[in-house]
Tab-separated table of C-alpha atoms and ligand atoms in Angstrom:
chain	number	residue	atom	x	y	z
A	11	MET	CA	-17.468	1.160	8.861
A	12	SER	CA	-14.538	-0.431	10.150
A	13	LYS	CA	-11.876	-2.856	8.377
A	14	GLU	CA	-13.824	-5.872	9.602
A	15	ASN	CA	-16.802	-5.155	8.098
A	16	LEU	CA	-15.519	-4.043	4.620
A	17	LEU	CA	-13.532	-7.380	4.682
A	18	LYS	CA	-16.422	-9.824	5.018
A	19	HIS	CA	-17.901	-8.060	1.679
A	20	LEU	CA	-14.818	-8.823	0.058
A	21	ARG	CA	-14.621	-11.357	-2.696
A	22	ASN	CA	-11.425	-13.464	-2.712
A	23	ILE	CA	-10.707	-15.758	-5.414
A	24	PRO	CA	-7.847	-18.489	-4.998
A	25	ASP	CA	-5.641	-19.194	-8.245
A	26	TYR	CA	-6.570	-16.286	-10.426
A	27	PRO	CA	-5.348	-15.134	-12.794
A	28	MET	CA	-2.914	-17.732	-11.979
A	29	LYS	CA	-2.204	-20.749	-9.520
A	30	GLY	CA	-1.029	-19.576	-6.328
A	31	ILE	CA	-2.502	-15.786	-6.055
A	32	GLN	CA	-4.680	-15.038	-3.588
A	33	PHE	CA	-7.381	-12.333	-5.636
A	34	LYS	CA	-8.891	-9.565	-3.997
A	35	ASP	CA	-12.022	-9.203	-6.066
A	36	VAL	CA	-12.432	-5.213	-5.124
A	37	THR	CA	-15.508	-5.143	-7.366
A	38	SER	CA	-17.455	-6.573	-4.704
A	39	TRP	CA	-16.995	-3.252	-2.649
A	40	PHE	CA	-17.792	-1.158	-5.752
A	41	MET	CA	-20.977	-2.668	-6.753
A	42	ASN	CA	-21.923	-2.147	-2.765
A	43	PRO	CA	-23.040	1.665	-2.419
A	44	ASP	CA	-21.638	1.701	1.220
A	45	ASP	CA	-18.936	0.217	0.938
A	46	LEU	CA	-18.031	2.574	-2.177
A	47	ARG	CA	-19.381	5.546	-0.247
A	48	GLU	CA	-17.014	4.788	2.795
A	49	ILE	CA	-13.988	3.957	0.748
A	50	ALA	CA	-14.287	7.455	-0.621
A	51	ASP	CA	-14.475	9.282	2.100
A	52	THR	CA	-11.685	7.534	4.057
A	53	MET	CA	-9.081	8.450	1.530
A	54	TYR	CA	-10.529	11.831	0.844
A	55	GLU	CA	-10.503	12.221	4.980
A	56	MET	CA	-6.778	11.239	4.077
A	57	TYR	CA	-5.844	13.819	1.924
A	58	LYS	CA	-7.990	16.215	2.357
A	59	ASP	CA	-5.253	18.715	4.192
A	60	LYS	CA	-2.603	17.854	1.635
A	61	GLY	CA	-2.755	19.629	-1.309
A	62	ILE	CA	-3.337	17.664	-3.982
A	63	THR	CA	-4.054	19.302	-7.757
A	64	LYS	CA	-3.819	15.571	-9.390
A	65	VAL	CA	-4.871	12.232	-8.855
A	66	CYS	CA	-2.929	9.810	-11.574
A	67	GLY	CA	-5.385	6.700	-11.685
A	68	ILE	CA	-3.455	3.590	-12.636
A	69	GLU	CA	-5.247	1.460	-15.448
A	70	SER	CA	-7.839	0.213	-14.692
A	71	ARG	CA	-9.126	-0.219	-11.084
A	72	GLY	CA	-7.448	2.574	-10.132
A	73	PHE	CA	-9.278	4.799	-12.894
A	74	ILE	CA	-12.915	4.121	-10.018
A	75	VAL	CA	-11.844	5.391	-6.727
A	76	GLY	CA	-9.240	7.506	-8.479
A	77	ALA	CA	-11.625	9.976	-9.879
A	78	ILE	CA	-13.856	9.920	-6.969
A	79	LEU	CA	-11.345	11.095	-5.221
A	80	ALA	CA	-9.819	13.906	-7.707
A	81	GLU	CA	-13.374	15.632	-8.084
A	82	LYS	CA	-13.665	14.912	-4.002
A	83	LEU	CA	-10.317	16.954	-3.614
A	84	GLY	CA	-10.928	19.291	-6.529
A	85	ALA	CA	-8.078	18.188	-8.318
A	86	GLY	CA	-7.798	17.008	-11.644
A	87	PHE	CA	-8.082	13.359	-12.816
A	88	VAL	CA	-5.053	11.505	-14.926
A	89	PRO	CA	-4.984	8.279	-16.226
A	90	VAL	CA	-1.400	6.285	-16.226
A	91	ARG	CA	-2.376	3.374	-19.367
A	92	LYS	CA	-1.198	0.458	-20.495
A	93	PRO	CA	0.752	0.640	-23.831
A	94	GLY	CA	-1.313	1.701	-26.964
A	95	LYS	CA	-4.685	3.448	-25.485
A	96	LEU	CA	-4.001	7.079	-25.478
A	97	PRO	CA	-4.273	9.061	-28.104
A	98	TYR	CA	-2.013	12.033	-28.092
A	99	GLU	CA	2.026	12.179	-27.691
A	100	LYS	CA	3.139	9.989	-24.709
A	101	VAL	CA	5.469	9.698	-21.858
A	102	SER	CA	6.089	6.028	-21.044
A	103	MET	CA	7.860	3.490	-18.385
A	104	GLU	CA	9.745	0.226	-19.631
A	105	TYR	CA	9.442	-2.004	-16.120
A	106	LYS	CA	10.376	-5.246	-15.022
A	107	LYS	CA	7.237	-8.192	-14.301
A	108	GLU	CA	7.467	-11.098	-12.609
A	109	TYR	CA	7.488	-12.806	-15.998
A	110	GLY	CA	8.857	-10.230	-18.985
A	111	PHE	CA	8.347	-6.351	-18.998
A	112	ASP	CA	5.188	-3.940	-19.582
A	113	ARG	CA	4.511	-0.616	-20.107
A	114	LEU	CA	3.119	2.324	-18.782
A	115	GLU	CA	2.046	5.195	-20.241
A	116	MET	CA	1.011	8.915	-19.986
A	117	HIS	CA	0.034	12.270	-21.968
A	118	ILE	CA	2.983	15.085	-22.209
A	119	ASP	CA	1.106	17.809	-20.732
A	120	SER	CA	-0.699	15.850	-17.916
A	121	ILE	CA	1.343	17.304	-15.042
A	122	THR	CA	3.296	20.306	-14.221
A	123	LYS	CA	6.149	21.509	-12.025
A	124	ASP	CA	3.435	23.177	-9.852
A	125	ASP	CA	1.526	19.567	-9.311
A	126	VAL	CA	0.924	17.738	-6.373
A	127	VAL	CA	0.439	14.278	-6.987
A	128	LEU	CA	-1.468	11.157	-5.636
A	129	ILE	CA	-0.778	8.213	-7.984
A	130	HIS	CA	-3.372	5.546	-7.028
A	131	ASP	CA	-4.374	1.788	-8.011
A	132	ASP	CA	-7.051	-0.350	-6.226
A	133	LEU	CA	-3.978	-2.359	-4.265
A	134	LEU	CA	-0.617	-2.477	-3.861
A	135	ALA	CA	1.185	-6.442	-4.151
A	136	THR	CA	4.362	-6.396	-5.209
A	137	GLY	CA	4.718	-2.841	-5.993
A	138	GLY	CA	5.815	-3.273	-9.323
A	139	THR	CA	3.488	-1.238	-10.966
A	140	ALA	CA	2.910	1.633	-8.287
A	141	LYS	CA	6.665	2.016	-8.275
A	142	ALA	CA	6.834	2.406	-12.234
A	143	SER	CA	4.237	5.041	-11.633
A	144	CYS	CA	6.160	6.864	-9.439
A	145	GLU	CA	9.292	7.161	-11.440
A	146	LEU	CA	6.861	7.997	-14.843
A	147	VAL	CA	4.908	10.528	-12.248
A	148	SER	CA	8.229	12.077	-11.409
A	149	ARG	CA	10.218	13.087	-14.639
A	150	PHE	CA	7.500	15.527	-14.970
A	151	LYS	CA	9.361	16.789	-11.445
A	152	PRO	CA	6.535	17.948	-9.947
A	153	LYS	CA	6.588	19.566	-6.354
A	154	LYS	CA	5.440	16.286	-4.230
A	155	ILE	CA	3.842	12.604	-5.056
A	156	MET	CA	2.246	10.602	-3.025
A	157	ALA	CA	0.700	7.073	-3.417
A	158	CYS	CA	-1.903	5.817	-2.135
A	159	PHE	CA	-4.072	2.343	-2.420
A	160	ILE	CA	-7.492	0.619	-1.117
A	161	ILE	CA	-5.191	-2.611	-0.342
A	162	GLU	CA	-2.094	-3.106	0.956
A	163	LEU	CA	-0.994	-6.751	1.230
A	164	THR	CA	2.014	-6.657	4.202
A	165	ASN	CA	3.430	-10.057	3.472
A	166	LEU	CA	4.893	-8.505	0.243
A	167	LYS	CA	6.468	-5.913	1.933
A	168	ALA	CA	6.376	-3.722	-1.859
A	169	ARG	CA	6.344	-0.290	0.555
A	170	CYS	CA	10.300	-0.267	1.729
A	171	SER	CA	11.159	-0.837	-1.651
A	172	PHE	CA	9.873	3.073	-2.855
A	173	PRO	CA	11.951	5.586	-3.941
A	174	GLU	CA	12.519	8.049	-0.910
A	175	GLY	CA	10.297	10.921	-0.303
A	176	ILE	CA	7.047	9.417	-1.315
A	177	GLU	CA	4.613	9.116	1.278
A	178	VAL	CA	2.892	5.568	0.644
A	179	SER	CA	-0.398	5.167	2.060
A	180	SER	CA	-2.919	2.586	2.464
A	181	MET	CA	-6.908	2.160	3.446
A	182	ILE	CA	-6.690	-1.238	4.887
A	183	GLU	CA	-2.959	-3.188	5.332
A	184	MET	CA	-3.464	-6.944	5.071
A	185	ASP	CA	-1.765	-10.481	4.661
A	186	GLU	CA	-2.680	-11.781	1.500
A	187	PHE	CA	-4.076	-14.829	3.610
A	188	GLU	CA	-5.836	-13.136	6.306
A	189	ASN	CA	-9.958	-13.611	6.208
A	190	LEU	CA	-9.807	-16.606	3.998
B	206	LIG	P1	2.047	-5.260	-8.413
B	206	LIG	O1	2.739	-4.364	-9.480
B	206	LIG	O2	2.280	-6.370	-8.080
B	206	LIG	O3	1.888	-4.082	-7.313
B	206	LIG	O4	0.333	-5.611	-8.324
B	206	LIG	C1	-0.388	-4.804	-8.926
B	206	LIG	C2	-1.232	-4.613	-9.549
B	206	LIG	O5	-2.192	-6.003	-10.031
B	206	LIG	C3	-2.674	-3.988	-9.384
B	206	LIG	O6	-3.057	-3.019	-10.331
B	206	LIG	C4	-3.441	-4.841	-8.438
B	206	LIG	O7	-4.948	-4.459	-9.354
B	206	LIG	C5	-3.335	-5.701	-9.450
B	206	LIG	N1	-3.068	-7.431	-8.350
B	206	LIG	C6	-1.906	-7.798	-8.112
B	206	LIG	N2	-1.913	-8.526	-6.860
B	206	LIG	C7	-3.416	-8.951	-6.602
B	206	LIG	C8	-4.314	-9.500	-5.644
B	206	LIG	N3	-3.832	-10.247	-5.057
B	206	LIG	N4	-5.512	-9.311	-5.991
B	206	LIG	C9	-5.951	-8.439	-6.901
B	206	LIG	N5	-5.404	-7.517	-7.825
B	206	LIG	C10	-3.984	-7.385	-7.647
């Protein structure tokens, strides 16, 4: 399936959750078996030879393809969660959002120095969430960190500000106003 075909099925919600945001509703892909398989298979092809041992999915839309990808790659799945959701001892990282601050948490034993880690979220927008996740994962000092997204909103130029040494890839690069 081509990018064009996938984009035909992607629902865009203008001004959600606030005015000015063109919200890409990836649930419109996840509910379609052919689209879900296409996304999982394409991501698997991108990472099958990279020696990934852990996939870290960012709450919450990053859990869906993140978990499928982990299973296909023969890797473990680790959730990167919002505050107060994880039951065991945690490491956490506060980061700045457009308005105020937020926090991400991971279990202290979720990554080891021998791991090759793939961080996954559905969409890369300003990059605040993904970069905070990279910093949090880097505290575990794994062998390597990569980050992948289904969609990258290229007009927001988040990719160039990732920490050095982190390989960033996305399946579909698009302008947030494309295809409206
Ligand atoms: P950011 O930290 O700005 O890169 O935002 C990334 C997170 O917010 C991801 O988990 C996305 O699910 C969500 N997000 C941000 N902007 C959008 C958008 N335009 N459409 C859909 N999801 C978005």
